[in-house]
mmCIF file of C-alpha atoms in Angstrom:
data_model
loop_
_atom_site.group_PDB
_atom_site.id
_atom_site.type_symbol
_atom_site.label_atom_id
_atom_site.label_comp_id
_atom_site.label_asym_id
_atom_site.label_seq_id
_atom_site.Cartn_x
_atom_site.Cartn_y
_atom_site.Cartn_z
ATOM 1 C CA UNK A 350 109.068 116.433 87.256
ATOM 2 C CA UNK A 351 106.489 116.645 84.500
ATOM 3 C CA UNK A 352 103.208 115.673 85.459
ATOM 4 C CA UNK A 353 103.142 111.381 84.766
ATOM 5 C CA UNK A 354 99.789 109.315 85.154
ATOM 6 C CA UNK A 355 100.780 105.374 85.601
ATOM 7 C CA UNK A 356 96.767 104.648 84.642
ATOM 8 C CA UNK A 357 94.661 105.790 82.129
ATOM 9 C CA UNK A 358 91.275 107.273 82.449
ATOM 10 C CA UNK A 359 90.270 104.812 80.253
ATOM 11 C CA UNK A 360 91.236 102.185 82.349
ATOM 12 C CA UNK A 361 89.663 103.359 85.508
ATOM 13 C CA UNK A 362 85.940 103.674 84.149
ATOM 14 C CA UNK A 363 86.169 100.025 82.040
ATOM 15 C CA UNK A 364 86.910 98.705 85.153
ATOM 16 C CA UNK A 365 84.924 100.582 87.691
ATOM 17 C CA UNK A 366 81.893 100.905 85.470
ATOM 18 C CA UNK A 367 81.986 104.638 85.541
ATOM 19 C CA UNK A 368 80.013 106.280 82.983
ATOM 20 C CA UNK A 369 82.411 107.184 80.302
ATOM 21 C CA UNK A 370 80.671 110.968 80.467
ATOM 22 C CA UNK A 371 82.544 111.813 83.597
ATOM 23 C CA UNK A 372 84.505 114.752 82.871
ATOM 24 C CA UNK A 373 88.310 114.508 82.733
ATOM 25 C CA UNK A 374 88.575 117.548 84.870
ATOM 26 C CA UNK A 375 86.917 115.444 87.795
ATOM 27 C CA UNK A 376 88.838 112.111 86.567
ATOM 28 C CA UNK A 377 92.249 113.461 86.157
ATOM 29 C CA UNK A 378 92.648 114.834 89.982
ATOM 30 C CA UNK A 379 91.105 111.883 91.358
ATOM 31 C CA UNK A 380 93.730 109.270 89.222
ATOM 32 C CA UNK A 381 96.528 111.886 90.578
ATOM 33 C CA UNK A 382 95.573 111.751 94.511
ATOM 34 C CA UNK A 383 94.908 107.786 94.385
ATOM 35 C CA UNK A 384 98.429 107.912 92.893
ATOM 36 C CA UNK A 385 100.686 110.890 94.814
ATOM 37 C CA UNK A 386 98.511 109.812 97.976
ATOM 38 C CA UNK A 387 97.616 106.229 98.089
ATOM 39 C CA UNK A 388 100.252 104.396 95.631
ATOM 40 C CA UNK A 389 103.627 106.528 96.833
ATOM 41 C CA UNK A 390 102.033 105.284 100.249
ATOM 42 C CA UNK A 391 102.366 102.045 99.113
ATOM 43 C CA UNK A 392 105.297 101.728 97.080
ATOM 44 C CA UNK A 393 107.059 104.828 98.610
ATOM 45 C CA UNK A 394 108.713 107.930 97.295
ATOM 46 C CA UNK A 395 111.630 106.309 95.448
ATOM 47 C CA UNK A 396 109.718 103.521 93.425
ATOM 48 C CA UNK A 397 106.605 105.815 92.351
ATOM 49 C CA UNK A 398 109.500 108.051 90.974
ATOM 50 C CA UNK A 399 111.381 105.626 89.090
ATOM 51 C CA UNK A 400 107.882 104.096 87.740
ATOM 52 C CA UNK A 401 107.435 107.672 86.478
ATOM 53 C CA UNK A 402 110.805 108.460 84.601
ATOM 54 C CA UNK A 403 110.097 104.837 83.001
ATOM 55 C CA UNK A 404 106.919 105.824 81.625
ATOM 56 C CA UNK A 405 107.913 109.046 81.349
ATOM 57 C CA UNK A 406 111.095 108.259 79.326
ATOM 58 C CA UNK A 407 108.809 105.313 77.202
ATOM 59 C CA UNK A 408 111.765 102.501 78.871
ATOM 60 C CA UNK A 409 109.184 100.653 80.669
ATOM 61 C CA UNK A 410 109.279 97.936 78.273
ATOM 62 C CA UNK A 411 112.495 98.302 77.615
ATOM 63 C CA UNK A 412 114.484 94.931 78.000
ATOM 64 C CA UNK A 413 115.906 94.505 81.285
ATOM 65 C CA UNK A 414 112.737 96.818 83.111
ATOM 66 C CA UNK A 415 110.105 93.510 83.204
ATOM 67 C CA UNK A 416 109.831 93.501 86.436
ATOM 68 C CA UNK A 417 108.774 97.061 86.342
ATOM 69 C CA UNK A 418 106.801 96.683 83.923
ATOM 70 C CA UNK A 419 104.719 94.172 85.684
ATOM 71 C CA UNK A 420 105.041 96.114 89.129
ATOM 72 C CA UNK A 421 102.969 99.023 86.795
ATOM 73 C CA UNK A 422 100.585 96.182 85.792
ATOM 74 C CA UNK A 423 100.217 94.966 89.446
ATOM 75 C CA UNK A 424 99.442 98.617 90.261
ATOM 76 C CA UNK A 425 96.302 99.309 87.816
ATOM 77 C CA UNK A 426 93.588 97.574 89.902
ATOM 78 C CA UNK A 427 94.257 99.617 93.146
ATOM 79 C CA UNK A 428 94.550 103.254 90.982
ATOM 80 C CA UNK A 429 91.634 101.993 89.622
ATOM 81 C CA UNK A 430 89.429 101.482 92.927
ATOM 82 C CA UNK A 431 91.368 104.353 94.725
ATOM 83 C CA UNK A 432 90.637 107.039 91.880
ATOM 84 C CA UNK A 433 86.710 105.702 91.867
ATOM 85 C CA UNK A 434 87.070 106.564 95.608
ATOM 86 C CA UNK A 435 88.302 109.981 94.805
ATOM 87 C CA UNK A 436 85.681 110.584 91.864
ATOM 88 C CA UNK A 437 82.749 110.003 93.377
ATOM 89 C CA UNK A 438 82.636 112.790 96.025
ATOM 90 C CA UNK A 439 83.827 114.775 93.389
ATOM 91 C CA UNK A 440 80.729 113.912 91.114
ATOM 92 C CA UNK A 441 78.179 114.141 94.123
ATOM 93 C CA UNK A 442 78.907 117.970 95.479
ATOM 94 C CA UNK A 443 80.058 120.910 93.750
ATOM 95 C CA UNK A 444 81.770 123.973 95.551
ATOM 96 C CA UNK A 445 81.021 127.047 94.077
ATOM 97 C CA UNK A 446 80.966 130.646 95.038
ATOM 98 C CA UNK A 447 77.128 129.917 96.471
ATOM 99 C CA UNK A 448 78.484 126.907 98.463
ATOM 100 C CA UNK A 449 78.714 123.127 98.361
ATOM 101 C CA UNK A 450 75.800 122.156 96.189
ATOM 102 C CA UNK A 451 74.189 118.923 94.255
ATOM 103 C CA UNK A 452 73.322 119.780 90.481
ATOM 104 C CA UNK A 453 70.093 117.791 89.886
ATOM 105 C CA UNK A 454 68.705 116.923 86.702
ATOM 106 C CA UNK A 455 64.877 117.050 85.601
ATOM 107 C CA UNK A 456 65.576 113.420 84.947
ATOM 108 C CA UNK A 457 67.734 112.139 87.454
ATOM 109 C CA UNK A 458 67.924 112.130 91.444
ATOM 110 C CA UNK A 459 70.551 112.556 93.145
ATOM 111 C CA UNK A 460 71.550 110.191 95.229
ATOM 112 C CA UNK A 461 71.666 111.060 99.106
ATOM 113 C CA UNK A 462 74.957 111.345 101.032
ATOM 114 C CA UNK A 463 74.871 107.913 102.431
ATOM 115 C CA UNK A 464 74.407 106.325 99.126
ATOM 116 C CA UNK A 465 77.471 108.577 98.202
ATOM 117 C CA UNK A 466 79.496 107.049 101.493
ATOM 118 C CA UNK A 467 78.175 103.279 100.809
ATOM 119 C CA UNK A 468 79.749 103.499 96.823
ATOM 120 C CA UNK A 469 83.007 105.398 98.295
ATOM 121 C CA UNK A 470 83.408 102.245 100.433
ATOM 122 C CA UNK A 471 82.772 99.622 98.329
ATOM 123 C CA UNK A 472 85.380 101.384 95.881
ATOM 124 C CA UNK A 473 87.850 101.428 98.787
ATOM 125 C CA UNK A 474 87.077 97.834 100.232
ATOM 126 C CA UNK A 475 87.994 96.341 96.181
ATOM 127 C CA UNK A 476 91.019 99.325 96.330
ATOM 128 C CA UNK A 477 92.225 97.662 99.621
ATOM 129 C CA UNK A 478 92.155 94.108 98.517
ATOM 130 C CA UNK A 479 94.305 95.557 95.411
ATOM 131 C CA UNK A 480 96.754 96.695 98.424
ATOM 132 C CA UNK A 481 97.090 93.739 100.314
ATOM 133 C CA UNK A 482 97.652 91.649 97.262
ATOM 134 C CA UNK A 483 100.467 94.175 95.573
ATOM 135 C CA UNK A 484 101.801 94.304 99.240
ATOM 136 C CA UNK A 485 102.481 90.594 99.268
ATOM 137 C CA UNK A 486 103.935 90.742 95.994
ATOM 138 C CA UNK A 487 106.260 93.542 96.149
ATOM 139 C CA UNK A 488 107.587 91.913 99.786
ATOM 140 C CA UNK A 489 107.723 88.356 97.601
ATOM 141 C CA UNK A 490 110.171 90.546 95.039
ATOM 142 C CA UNK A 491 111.974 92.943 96.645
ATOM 143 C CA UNK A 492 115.045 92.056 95.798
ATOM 144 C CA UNK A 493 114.364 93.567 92.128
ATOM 145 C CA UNK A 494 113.528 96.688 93.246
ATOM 146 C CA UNK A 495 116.393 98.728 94.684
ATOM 147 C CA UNK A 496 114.433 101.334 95.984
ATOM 148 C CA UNK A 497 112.778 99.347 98.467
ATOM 149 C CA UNK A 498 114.770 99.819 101.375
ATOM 150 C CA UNK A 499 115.024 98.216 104.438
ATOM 151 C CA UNK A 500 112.915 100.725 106.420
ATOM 152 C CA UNK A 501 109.992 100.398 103.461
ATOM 153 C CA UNK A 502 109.969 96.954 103.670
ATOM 154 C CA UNK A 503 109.424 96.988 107.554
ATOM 155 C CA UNK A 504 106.597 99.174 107.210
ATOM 156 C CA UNK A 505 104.942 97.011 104.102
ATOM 157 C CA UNK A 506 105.360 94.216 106.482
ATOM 158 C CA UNK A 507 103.620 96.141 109.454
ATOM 159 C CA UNK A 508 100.565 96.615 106.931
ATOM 160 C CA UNK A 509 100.514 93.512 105.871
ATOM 161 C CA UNK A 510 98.321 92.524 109.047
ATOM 162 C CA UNK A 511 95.673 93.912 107.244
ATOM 163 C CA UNK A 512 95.243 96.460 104.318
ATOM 164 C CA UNK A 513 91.756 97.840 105.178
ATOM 165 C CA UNK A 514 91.210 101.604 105.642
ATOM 166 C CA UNK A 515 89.425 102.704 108.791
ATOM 167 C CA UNK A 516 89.166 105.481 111.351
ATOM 168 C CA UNK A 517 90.247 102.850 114.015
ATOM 169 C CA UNK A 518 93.446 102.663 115.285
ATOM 170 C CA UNK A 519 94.029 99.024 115.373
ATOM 171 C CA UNK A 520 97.302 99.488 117.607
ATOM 172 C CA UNK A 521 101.228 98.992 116.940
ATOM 173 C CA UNK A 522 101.307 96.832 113.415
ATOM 174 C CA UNK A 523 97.872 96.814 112.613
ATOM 175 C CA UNK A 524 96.652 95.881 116.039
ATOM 176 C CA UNK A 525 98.407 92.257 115.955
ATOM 177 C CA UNK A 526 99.557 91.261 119.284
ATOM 178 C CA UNK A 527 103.187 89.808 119.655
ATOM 179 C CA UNK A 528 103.527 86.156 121.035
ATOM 180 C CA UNK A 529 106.611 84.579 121.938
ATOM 181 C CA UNK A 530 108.600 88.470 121.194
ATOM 182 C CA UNK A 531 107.494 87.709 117.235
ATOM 183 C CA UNK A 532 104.851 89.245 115.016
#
C-alpha cells in the first residue's frame, strides 16, 4: 500500500509547540512509527488499513464514512503526542559514521539526556491520556466499525485499566485484580 499519513506535520508542531524548523526528514519517520507502531496498536491492523484507503482514496468525507471521519479526528491528539515522543530523540543525537553525537550550536546548549527523557515523557504522559480517551470511545462505538472484532475489543478492554506506558508489568489486564470472578 502506498505510503498514507492520517496527520499532518503541520498538525503535530501547532499542537506540540515544536519549532516549525524541524526538518521533515526527522518529522516524517517519527508521525509514521507513532502511527504503524502506536495507533495500529490501538486501533489494530484492520481499522488503521481501512482509515488509510479512506484517506488514501479522498472517501473519508464521503457520505455514509462520518463515523470514520471522526474516528481520524479522535486520532490526531495521540499521533500528535506519540510522534513528539518519537522526534525528540531524533532531534537530540545524531548517528553518523563517527558515532552517536549532539550537534551544538555557538548559540545554543544542548540540553542533557535527562532533560531529553523528562520532554519524551511528558509527550507520552499527554499521548497516553489521548489513548485512554480514544479507547473509551472506540469501545462506546464499536458497533460502527466492522473491523473491530471480538478479540480487539477484549484486548481494548484489558487496556482500559489504565493507558500509561511503563517498563512495569502491572500483571494480567493491567494489574487489576478480579473480585467476585469479574474484572
Amino acid at each position: 500500500m502506498t505510503d498514507v499519513l492520517l496527520t499532518s506535520e503541520t498538525f503535530v508542531k501547532s499542537v506540540t509547540g515544536l519549532r516549525d524548523n524541524i526538518a521533515g526528514n526527522y518529522m516524517l519517520p517519527s508521525i509514521r512509527e507513532a502511527q504503524e507502531q502506536g495507533l495500529a496498536g490501538i486501533l489494530g491492523a484492520p481499522l488503521t488499513s481501512s482509515l488509510k484507503e479512506l484517506v488514501l482514496g479522498r472517501q473519508i468525507d464521503a457520505v455514509g464514512n462520518e463515523h470514520y471521519k471522526e474516528l481520524l479526528d479522535r486520532c490526531q491528539y495521540y499521533l500528535a503526542y506519540a510522534s513528539a515522543v518519537e522526534v525528540v530523540t531524533k532531534v537530540a543525537l545524531k548517528v553518523g559514521n563517527i558515532g552517536v553525537v549532539r550537534a551544538t550550536d555557538e548559540h545554543l546548549e544542548s540540553a542533557d539526556p535527562a532533560d531529553v527523557s523528562r520532554l519524551q515523557e511528558h509527550y507520552q504522559s499527554k499521548a497516553d491520556g489521548c489513548c485512554l480517551r480514544l479507547q473509551e470511545w472506540l469501545l462506546e462505538n464499536e458497533a460502527l466499525f466492522p473491523e473491530l472484532d471480538e478479540c480487539a475489543c477484549s484486548r481494548l478492554r484489558a487496556n482500559l485499566r489504565s493507558a500509561a506506558t511503563c517498563g512495569i508489568w502491572l500483571g494480567g489486564a493491567r494489574g487489576r485484580k478480579i473480585s467476585g470472578g469479574r474484572l
